[in-house]
Short mmCIF file of C-alpha atoms in Angstrom, two decimals:
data_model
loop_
_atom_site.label_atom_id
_atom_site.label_comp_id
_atom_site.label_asym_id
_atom_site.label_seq_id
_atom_site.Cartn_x
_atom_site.Cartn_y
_atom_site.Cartn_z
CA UNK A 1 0.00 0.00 0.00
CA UNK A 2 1.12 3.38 -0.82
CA UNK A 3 2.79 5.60 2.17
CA UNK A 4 0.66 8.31 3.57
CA UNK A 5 3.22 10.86 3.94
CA UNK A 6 5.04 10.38 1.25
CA UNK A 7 2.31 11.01 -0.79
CA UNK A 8 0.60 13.88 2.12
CA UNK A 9 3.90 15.99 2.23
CA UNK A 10 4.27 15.90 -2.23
CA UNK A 11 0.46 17.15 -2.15
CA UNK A 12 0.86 19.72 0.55
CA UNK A 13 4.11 20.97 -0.83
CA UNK A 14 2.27 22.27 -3.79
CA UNK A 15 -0.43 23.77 -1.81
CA UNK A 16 2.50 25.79 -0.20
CA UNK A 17 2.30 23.98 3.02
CA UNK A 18 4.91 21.70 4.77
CA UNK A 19 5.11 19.13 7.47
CA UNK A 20 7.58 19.68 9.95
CA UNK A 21 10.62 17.66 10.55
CA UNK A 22 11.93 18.40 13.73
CA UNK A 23 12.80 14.96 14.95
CA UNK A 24 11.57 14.39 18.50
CA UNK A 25 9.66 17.11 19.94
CA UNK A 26 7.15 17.99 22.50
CA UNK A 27 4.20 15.66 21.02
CA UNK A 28 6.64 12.60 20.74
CA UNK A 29 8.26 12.69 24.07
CA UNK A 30 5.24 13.05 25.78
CA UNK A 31 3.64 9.79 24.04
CA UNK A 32 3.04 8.46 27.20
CA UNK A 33 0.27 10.67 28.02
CA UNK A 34 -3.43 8.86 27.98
CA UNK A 35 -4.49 11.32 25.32
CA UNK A 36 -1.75 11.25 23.02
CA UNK A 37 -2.13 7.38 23.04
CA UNK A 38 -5.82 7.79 21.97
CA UNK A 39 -5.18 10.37 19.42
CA UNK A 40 -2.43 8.53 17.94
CA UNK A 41 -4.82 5.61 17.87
CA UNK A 42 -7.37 8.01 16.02
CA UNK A 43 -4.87 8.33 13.53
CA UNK A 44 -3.84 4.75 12.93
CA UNK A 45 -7.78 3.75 12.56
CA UNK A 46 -8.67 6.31 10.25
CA UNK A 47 -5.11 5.55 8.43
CA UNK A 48 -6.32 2.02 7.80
CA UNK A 49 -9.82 2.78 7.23
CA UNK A 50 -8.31 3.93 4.34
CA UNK A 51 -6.30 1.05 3.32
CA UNK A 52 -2.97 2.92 4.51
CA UNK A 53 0.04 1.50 6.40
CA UNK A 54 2.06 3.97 7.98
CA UNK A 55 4.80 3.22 9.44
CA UNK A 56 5.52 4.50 13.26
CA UNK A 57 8.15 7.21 12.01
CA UNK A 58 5.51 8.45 10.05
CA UNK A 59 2.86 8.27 12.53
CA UNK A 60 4.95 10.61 14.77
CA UNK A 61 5.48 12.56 11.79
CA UNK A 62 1.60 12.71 11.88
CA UNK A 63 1.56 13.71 15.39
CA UNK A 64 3.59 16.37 15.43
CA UNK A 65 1.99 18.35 12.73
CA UNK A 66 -1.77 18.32 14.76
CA UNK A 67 -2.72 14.71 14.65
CA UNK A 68 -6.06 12.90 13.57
CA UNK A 69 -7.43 17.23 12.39
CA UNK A 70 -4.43 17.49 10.53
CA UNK A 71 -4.70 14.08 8.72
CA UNK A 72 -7.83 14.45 8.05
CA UNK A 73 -7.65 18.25 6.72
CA UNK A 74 -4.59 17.04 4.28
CA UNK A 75 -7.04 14.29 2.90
CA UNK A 76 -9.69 16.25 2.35
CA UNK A 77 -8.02 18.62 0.20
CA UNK A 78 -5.61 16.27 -1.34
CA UNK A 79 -9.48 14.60 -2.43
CA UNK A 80 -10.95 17.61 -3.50
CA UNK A 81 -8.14 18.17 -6.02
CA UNK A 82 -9.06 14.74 -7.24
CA UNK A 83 -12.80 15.75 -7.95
CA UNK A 84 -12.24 17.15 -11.28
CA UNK A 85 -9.90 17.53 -14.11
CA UNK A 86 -9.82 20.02 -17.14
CA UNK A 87 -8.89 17.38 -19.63
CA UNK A 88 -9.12 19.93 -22.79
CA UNK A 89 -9.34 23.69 -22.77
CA UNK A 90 -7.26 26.61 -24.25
CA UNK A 91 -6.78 29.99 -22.55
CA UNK A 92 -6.30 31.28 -26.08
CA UNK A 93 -5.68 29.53 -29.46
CA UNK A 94 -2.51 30.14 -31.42
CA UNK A 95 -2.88 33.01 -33.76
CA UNK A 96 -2.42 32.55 -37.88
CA UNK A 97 -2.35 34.32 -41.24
CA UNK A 98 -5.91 32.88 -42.35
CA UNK A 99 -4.35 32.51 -45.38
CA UNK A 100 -4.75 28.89 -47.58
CA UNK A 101 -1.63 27.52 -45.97
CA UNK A 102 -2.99 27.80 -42.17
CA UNK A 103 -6.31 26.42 -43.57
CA UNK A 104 -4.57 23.47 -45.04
CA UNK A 105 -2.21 22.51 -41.93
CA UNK A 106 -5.37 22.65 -39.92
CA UNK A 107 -7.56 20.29 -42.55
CA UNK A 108 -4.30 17.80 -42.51
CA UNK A 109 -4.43 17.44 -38.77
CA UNK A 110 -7.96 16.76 -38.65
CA UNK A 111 -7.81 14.31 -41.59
CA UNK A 112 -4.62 12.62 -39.33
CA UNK A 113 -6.59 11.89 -36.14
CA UNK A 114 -9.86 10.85 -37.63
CA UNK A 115 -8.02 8.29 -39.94
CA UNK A 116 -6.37 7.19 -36.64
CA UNK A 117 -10.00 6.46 -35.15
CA UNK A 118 -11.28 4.70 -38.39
CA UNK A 119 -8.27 3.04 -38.17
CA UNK A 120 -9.21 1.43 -34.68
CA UNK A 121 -12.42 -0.10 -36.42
CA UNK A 122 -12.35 -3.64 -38.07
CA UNK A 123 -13.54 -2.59 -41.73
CA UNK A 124 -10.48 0.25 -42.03
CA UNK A 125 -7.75 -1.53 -40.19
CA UNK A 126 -5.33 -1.45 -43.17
CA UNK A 127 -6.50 1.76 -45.78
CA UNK A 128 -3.60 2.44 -48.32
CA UNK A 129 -3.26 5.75 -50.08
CA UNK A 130 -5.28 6.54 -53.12
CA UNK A 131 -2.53 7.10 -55.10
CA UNK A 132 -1.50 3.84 -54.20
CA UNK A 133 -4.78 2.34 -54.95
CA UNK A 134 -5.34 3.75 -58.34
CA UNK A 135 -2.23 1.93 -59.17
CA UNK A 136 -3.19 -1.00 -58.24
CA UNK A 137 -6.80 -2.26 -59.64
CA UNK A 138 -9.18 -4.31 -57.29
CA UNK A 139 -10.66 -4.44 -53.91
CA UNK A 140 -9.71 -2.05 -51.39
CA UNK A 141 -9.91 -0.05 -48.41
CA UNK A 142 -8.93 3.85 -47.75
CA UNK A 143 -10.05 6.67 -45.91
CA UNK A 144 -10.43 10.21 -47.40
CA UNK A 145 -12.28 13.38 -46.93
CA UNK A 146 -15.66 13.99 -49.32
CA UNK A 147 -14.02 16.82 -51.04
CA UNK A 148 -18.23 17.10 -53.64
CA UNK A 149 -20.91 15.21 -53.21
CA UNK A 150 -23.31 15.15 -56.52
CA UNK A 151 -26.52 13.50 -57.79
CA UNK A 152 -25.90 11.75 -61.03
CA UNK A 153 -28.55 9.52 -63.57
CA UNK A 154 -27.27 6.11 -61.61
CA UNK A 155 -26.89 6.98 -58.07
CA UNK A 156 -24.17 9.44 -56.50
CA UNK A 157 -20.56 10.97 -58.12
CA UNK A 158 -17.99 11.41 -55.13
CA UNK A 159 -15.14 13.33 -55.11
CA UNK A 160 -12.60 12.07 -52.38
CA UNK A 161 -9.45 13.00 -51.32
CA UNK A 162 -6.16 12.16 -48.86
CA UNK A 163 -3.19 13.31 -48.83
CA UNK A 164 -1.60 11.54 -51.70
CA UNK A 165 -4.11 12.77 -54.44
CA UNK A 166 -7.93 12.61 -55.04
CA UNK A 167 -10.36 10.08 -56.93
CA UNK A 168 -13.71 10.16 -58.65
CA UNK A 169 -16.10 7.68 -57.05
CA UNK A 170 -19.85 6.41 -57.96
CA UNK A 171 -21.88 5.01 -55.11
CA UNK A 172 -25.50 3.97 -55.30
CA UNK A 173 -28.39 5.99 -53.43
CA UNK A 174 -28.59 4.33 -50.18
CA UNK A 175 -24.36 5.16 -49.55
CA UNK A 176 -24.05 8.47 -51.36
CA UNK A 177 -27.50 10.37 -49.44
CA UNK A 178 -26.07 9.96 -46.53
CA UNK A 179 -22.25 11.47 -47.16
CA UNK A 180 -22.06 15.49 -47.15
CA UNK A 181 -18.70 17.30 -48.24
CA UNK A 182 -16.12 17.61 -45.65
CA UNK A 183 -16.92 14.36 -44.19
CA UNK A 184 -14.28 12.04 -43.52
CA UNK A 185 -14.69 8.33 -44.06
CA UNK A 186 -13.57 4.77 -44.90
CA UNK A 187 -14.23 4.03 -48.32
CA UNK A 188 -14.18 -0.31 -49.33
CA UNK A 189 -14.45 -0.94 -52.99
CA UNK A 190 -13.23 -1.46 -56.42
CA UNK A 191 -10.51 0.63 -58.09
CA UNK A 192 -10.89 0.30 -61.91
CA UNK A 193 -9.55 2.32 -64.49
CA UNK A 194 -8.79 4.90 -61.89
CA UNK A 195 -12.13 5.24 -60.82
CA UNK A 196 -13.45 3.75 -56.94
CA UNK A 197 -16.90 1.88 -57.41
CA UNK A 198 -18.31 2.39 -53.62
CA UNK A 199 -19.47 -1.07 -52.08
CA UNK A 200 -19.27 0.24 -48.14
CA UNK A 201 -18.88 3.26 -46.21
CA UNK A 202 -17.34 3.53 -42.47
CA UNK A 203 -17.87 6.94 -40.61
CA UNK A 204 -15.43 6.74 -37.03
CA UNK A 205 -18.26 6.98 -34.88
CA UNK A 206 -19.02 5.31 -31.58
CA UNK A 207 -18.07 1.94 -31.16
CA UNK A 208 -20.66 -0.14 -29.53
CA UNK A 209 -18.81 -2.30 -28.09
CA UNK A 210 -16.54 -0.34 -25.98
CA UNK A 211 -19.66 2.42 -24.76
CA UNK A 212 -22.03 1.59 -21.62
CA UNK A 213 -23.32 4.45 -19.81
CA UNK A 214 -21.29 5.02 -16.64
CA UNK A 215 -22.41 5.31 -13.07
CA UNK A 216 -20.17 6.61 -10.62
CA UNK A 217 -19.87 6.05 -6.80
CA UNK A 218 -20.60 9.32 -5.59
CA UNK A 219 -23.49 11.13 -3.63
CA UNK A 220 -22.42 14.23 -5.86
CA UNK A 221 -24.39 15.80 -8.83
CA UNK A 222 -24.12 18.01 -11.24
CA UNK A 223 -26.58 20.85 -12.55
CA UNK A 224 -26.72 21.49 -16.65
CA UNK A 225 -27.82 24.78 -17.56
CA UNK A 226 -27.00 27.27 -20.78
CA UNK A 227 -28.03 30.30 -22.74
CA UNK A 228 -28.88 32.56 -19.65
CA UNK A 229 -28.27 35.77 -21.42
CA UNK A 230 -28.09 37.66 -18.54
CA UNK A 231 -28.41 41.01 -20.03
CA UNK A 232 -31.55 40.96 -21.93
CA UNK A 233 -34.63 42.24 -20.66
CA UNK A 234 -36.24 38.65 -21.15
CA UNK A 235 -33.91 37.20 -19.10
CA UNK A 236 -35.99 35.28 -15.99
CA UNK A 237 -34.26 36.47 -13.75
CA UNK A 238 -37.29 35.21 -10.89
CA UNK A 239 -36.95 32.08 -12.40
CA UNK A 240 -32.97 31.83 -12.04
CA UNK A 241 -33.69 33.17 -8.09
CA UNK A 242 -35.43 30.34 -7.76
CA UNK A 243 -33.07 27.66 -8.77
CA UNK A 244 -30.24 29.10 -6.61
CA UNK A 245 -32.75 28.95 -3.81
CA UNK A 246 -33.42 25.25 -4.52
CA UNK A 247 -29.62 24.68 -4.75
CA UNK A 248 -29.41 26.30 -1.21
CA UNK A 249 -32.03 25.02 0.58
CA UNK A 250 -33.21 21.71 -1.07
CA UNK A 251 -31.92 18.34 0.05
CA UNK A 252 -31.41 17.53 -3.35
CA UNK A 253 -30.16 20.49 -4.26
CA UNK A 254 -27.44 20.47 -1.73
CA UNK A 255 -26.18 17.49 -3.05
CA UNK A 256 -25.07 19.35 -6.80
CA UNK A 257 -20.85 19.76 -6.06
CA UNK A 258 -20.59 21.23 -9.68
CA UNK A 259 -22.65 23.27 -12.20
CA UNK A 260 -22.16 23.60 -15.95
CA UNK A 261 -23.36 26.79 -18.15
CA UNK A 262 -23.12 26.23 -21.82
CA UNK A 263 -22.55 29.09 -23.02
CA UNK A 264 -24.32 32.41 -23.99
CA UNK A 265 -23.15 33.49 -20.45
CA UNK A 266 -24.74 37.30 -21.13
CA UNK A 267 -26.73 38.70 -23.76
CA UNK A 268 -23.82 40.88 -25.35
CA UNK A 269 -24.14 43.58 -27.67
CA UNK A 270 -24.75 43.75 -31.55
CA UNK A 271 -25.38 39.99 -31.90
CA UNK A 272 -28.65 40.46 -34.43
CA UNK A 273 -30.29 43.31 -36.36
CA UNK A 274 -32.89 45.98 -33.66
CA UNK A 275 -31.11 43.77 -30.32
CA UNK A 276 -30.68 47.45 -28.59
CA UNK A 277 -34.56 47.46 -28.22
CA UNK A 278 -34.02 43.55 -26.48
CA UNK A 279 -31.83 45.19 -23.66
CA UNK A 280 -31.69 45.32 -20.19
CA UNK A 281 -28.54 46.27 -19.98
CA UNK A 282 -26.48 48.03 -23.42
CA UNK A 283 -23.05 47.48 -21.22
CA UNK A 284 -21.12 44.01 -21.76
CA UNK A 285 -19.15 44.24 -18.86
CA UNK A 286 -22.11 45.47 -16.42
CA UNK A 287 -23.92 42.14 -18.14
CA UNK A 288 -21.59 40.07 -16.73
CA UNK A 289 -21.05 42.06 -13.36
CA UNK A 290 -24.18 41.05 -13.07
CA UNK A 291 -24.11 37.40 -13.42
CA UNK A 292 -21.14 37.48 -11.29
CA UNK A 293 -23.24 38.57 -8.70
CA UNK A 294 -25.97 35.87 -9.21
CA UNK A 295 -22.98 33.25 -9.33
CA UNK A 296 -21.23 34.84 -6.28
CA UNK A 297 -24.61 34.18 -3.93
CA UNK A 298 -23.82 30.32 -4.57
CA UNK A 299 -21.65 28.59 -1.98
CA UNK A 300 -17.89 28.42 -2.46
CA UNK A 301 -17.58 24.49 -2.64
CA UNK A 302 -20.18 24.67 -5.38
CA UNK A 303 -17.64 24.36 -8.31
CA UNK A 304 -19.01 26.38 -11.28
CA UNK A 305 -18.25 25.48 -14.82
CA UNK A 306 -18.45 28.07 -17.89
CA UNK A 307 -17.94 28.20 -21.54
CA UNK A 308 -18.66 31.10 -24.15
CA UNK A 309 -21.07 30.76 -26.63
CA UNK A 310 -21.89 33.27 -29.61
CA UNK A 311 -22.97 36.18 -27.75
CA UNK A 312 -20.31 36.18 -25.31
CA UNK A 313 -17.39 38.14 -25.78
CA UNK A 314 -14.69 36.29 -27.12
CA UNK A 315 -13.96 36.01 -31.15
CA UNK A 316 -17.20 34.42 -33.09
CA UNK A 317 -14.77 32.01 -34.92
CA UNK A 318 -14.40 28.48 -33.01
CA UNK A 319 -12.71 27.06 -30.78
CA UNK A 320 -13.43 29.92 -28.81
CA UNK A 321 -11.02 31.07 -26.21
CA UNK A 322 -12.27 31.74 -22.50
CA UNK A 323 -13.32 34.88 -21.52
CA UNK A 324 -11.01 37.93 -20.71
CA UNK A 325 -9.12 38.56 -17.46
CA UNK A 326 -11.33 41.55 -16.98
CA UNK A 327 -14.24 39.38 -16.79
CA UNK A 328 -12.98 36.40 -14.84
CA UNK A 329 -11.86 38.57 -12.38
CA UNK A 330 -14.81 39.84 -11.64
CA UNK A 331 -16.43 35.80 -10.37
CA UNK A 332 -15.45 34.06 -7.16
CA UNK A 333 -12.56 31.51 -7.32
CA UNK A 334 -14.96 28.67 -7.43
CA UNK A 335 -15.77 29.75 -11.11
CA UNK A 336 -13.72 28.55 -13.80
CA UNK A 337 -14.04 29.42 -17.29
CA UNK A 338 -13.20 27.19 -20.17
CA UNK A 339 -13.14 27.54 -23.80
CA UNK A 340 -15.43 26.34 -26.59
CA UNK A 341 -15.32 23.09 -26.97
CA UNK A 342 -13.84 21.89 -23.80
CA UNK A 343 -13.77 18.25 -21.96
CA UNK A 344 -13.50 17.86 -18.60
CA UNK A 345 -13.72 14.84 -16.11
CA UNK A 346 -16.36 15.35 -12.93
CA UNK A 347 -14.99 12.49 -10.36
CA UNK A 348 -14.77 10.36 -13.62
CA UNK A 349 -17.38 11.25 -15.12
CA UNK A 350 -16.01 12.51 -18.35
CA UNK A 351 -17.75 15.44 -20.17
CA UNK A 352 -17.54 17.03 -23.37
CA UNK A 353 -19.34 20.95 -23.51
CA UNK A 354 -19.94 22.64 -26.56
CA UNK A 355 -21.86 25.17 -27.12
CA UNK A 356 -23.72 24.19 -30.23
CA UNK A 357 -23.58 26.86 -33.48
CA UNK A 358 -22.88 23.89 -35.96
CA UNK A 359 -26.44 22.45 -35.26
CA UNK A 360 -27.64 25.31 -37.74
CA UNK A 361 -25.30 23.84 -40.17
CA UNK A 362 -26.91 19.73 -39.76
CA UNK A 363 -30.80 21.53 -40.41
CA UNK A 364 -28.87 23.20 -43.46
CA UNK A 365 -27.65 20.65 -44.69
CA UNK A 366 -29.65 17.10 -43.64
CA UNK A 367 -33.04 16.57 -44.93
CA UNK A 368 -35.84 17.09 -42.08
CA UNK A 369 -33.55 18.26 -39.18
CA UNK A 370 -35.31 20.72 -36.89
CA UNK A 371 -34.71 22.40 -33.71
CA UNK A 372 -36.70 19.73 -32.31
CA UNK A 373 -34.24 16.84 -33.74
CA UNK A 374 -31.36 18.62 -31.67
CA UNK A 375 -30.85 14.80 -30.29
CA UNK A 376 -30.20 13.52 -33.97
CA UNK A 377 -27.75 16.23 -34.65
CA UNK A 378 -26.40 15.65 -31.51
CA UNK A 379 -25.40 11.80 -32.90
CA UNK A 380 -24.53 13.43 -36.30
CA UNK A 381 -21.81 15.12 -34.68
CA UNK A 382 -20.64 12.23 -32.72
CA UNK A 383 -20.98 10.11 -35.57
CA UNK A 384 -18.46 12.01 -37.46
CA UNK A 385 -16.77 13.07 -34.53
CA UNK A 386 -16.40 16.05 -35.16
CA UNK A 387 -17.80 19.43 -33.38
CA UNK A 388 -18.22 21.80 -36.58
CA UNK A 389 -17.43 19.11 -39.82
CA UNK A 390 -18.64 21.62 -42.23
CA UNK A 391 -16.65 24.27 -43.64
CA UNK A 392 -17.80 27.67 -45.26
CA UNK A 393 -21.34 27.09 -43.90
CA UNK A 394 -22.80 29.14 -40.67
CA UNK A 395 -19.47 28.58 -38.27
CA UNK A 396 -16.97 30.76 -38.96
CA UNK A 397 -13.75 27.95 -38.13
CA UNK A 398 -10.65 29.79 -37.13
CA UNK A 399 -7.44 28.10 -39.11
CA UNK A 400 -5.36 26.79 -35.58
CA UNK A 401 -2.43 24.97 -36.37
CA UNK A 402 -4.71 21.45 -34.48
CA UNK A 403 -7.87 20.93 -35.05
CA UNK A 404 -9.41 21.46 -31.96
CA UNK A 405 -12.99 20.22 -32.59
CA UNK A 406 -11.71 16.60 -33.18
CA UNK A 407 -13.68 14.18 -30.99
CA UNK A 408 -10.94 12.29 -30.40
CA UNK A 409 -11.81 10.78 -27.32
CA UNK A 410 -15.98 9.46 -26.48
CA UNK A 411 -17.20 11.26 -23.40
CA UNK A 412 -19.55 9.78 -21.16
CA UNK A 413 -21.79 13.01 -21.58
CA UNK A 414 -22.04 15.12 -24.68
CA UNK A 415 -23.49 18.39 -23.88
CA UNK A 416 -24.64 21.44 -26.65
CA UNK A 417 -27.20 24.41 -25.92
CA UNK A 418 -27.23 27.41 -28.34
CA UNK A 419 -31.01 26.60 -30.36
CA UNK A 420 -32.55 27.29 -26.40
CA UNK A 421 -34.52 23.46 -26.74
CA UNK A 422 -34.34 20.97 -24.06
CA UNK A 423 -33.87 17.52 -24.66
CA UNK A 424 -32.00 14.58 -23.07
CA UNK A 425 -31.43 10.84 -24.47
CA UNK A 426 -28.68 8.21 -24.83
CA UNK A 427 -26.71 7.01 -27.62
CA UNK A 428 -24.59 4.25 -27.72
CA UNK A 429 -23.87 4.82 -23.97
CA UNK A 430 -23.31 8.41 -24.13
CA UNK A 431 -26.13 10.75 -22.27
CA UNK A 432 -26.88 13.54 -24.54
CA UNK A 433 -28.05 16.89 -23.39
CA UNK A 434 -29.37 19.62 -25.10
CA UNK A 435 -29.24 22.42 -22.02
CA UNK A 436 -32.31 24.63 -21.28
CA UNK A 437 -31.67 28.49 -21.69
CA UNK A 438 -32.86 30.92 -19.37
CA UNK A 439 -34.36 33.39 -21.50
CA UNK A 440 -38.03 33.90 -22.63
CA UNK A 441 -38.93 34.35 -26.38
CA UNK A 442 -37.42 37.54 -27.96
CA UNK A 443 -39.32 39.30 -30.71
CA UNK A 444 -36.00 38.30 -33.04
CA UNK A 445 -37.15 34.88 -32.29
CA UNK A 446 -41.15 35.17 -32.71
CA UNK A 447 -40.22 36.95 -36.29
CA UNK A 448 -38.67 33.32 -37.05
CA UNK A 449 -41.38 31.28 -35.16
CA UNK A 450 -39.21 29.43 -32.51
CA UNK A 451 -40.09 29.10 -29.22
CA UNK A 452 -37.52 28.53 -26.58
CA UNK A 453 -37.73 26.02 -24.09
CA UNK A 454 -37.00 27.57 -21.00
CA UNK A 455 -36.07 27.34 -17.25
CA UNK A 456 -35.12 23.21 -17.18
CA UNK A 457 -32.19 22.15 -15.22
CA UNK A 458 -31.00 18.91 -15.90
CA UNK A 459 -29.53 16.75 -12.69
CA UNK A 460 -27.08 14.25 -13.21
CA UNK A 461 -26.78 12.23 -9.82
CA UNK A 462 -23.16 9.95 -10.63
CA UNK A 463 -24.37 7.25 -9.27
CA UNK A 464 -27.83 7.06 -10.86
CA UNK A 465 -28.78 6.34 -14.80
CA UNK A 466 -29.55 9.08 -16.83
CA UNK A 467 -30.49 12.58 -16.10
CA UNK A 468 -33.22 13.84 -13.79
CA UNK A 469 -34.68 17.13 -14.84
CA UNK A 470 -36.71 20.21 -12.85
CA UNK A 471 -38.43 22.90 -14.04
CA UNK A 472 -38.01 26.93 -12.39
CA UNK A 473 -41.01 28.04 -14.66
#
């Protein structure tokens, strides 16, 4: 078994704390005492309550620096760092020309580590180049980007690429409806005359096998919201009152360690044509003053979660970077601020945020997708793992030298907001969650008949299937 102090003193050296070392002092030469004998007996059942052995050097050690409060105190924290991990997030994303070279570097490394997912599936275990291929006519597997998609008299013209060279392709109706340019894919078929007759397509996906929803041993939870858009005069702000009462005086609610906000964090300024006449508040920074002053109410071991969305005020293009200094110094230390996408890990639980602005692109661009098929989308996305797969469409993508909207790894919850729907389901052992937004319907919004969905937070209890969900209205 590992040694307590060993591992005690490493943790509390980087808290800036230290044991002391003064060989025999006061505590250890008066060990005889009856209550030093049942404090250091404390210490030694609470040690292997654990599942520590320590040996008596180090129980003196103990001793000396406050006994069984001290122990206790230095495991606490040492466990609360443990709680949870910012697995993926950028303060700010390396800056380029946005010229065709950046554009091209950044395409490359997203064709790289989706090829090395497809890879990991049986039917693309061994792709060779097309240039390779067209050399050699007959069955065979690559992978390659859908550079045009286009309806033809027999079924479906493809035009793939990698990064040896490109190839026209013909694939019947059932294969080619489903493919959309950018996509990247494993292609089995026929080269012939230096053309690829489709038999099977292989998007990297989810792989079944692998993917069972998890359940964690915890009595923690964690509370979902997004799109508060604190800021605009239809914020509910009443409503939002009312869930930070809940979290404060609730059973339940004092069981949620950690809360997520998807983005849209404030209303912001300029964001669509007459929004001045939507406003609460025309000042950005007072927005967010302000829903630093909801957050601060909260308690400080609540650990608070947020991401930027499209009306907060970082660049439009994504990723998105966190927010400013100037604005994250304005929320409590319990706040911490991530960019767009991010992944995290809650006590295991392992989490992927994004705010959502591609789903306009999937109802562009896929046959009967609606706001209310945000789910669908939701497996789109996964299925091509890939945050934003589209290029030149509505998501402005900023050319980063890595291609940070990759899916590279499966979370165990996928969570979007942005189209203000709610909606929760599973797929393939990942719980999906469309967050609720916090805002009422704007006049922007009845002009282009959506109603929002408002005022839902969605529980996740770690050690309970899928999602329970309340409703502030």
């Amino acid at each position: 078994m590992v040694r307590i102090l060993r591992n005690l003193r490493l943790y509390l050296r980087k808290q800036g704390l230290r044991l002391k070392n003064q060989g025999q002092s006061e505590c250890s030469r008066s060990r005889r005492g009856w209550i030093h004998m049942d404090e250091r007996r404390r210490v030694l059942d609470y040690l292997w309550k654990k599942g520590i052995v320590a040996t008596p050097d180090e129980v003196d050690e103990i001793m000396r620096n406050g006994g069984i409060n001290f122990l206790i105190e230095g495991m606490n924290r040492r466990e609360e760092v443990k709680r949870f991990e910012i697995i993926k997030s950028r303060e700010y994303f390396e800056g380029t020309t946005g010229k065709s070279e950046s554009f091209r570097r950044l395409f490359q490394d997203r064709f790289v580590k989706i090829k090395k997912i497809l890879q990991s599936r049986v039917s693309v275990s061994s792709p060779v180049d097309i240039e390779f291929a067209k050399m050699h006519e007959g069955e065979t597997t690559v992978v390659a980007m859908v550079r045009d998609v286009r309806t033809s008299r027999y079924g479906y013209v493809l035009e793939l690429e990698d990064l040896t060279g490109s190839v026209i392709a013909y694939a019947d109706q059932a294969i080619g409806e489903t493919l959309l340019p950018d996509d990247i894919i494993g292609v089995r078929g026929n080269f012939k005359n230096g053309k690829l007759y489709v038999k099977e397509v292989t998007y990297p996906g989810v792989d079944n096998a692998q993917k069972k929803e998890k359940i964690i041993e915890s009595e923690s939870a964690i509370a979902f919201i997004s799109d508060t858009h604190v800021g605009s005069r239809m914020f509910l702000q009443e409503h939002f009152m009312r869930f930070l009462e809940w979290l404060k005086n609730s059973e339940s609610g004092r069981k949620v360690r950690y809360i997520i906000i998807n983005g849209d964090l404030v209303d912001g300024i300029g964001i669509y044509p007459g929004q001045e006449k939507d406003l609460e508040m025309d000042d950005i920074y007072e927005q967010y003053s302000k829903l630093a002053d909801l957050l601060n109410l909260l308690n400080n071991e609540i650990n608070i979660f947020l991401i930027p969305g499209n009306h907060d005020l970082v660049r439009i293009a994504e990723p998105q970077p966190v927010l400013p200094r100037e604005i994250r110094s304005m929320f409590n230390d319990n706040v911490r601020f991530l960019s767009n996408p991010s992944y995290i890990s809650i006590e295991g639980m392992k989490i992927l945020l994004y705010h959502g602005m591609s789903l306009n692109d999937l109802m562009d661009l896929i046959r009967g997708m609606k706001y209310d098929n945000v789910l669908k989308m939701m497996e789109e996305l996964l299925k091509r793992r890939h945050l934003a797969p589209f290029y030149g469409r509505n998501v402005p993508i900023a050319p980063t030298p890595e291609d940070f909207m990759v899916i590279e790894e499966v979370p165990d919850i996928f969570v979007t907001g942005h189209i203000h729907v709610h909606r929760t389901g599973i797929y393939h052992g990942v719980l999906l969650l469309n967050a609720s937004t916090w805002q009422k319907q704007t006049d922007y919004q009845r002009m282009h008949n959506f109603v929002p969905d408002p005022c839902k937070v969605t529980i996740k209890f770690l050690n309970k299937p899928g999602f329970s969900v309340l409703d502030f209205k």
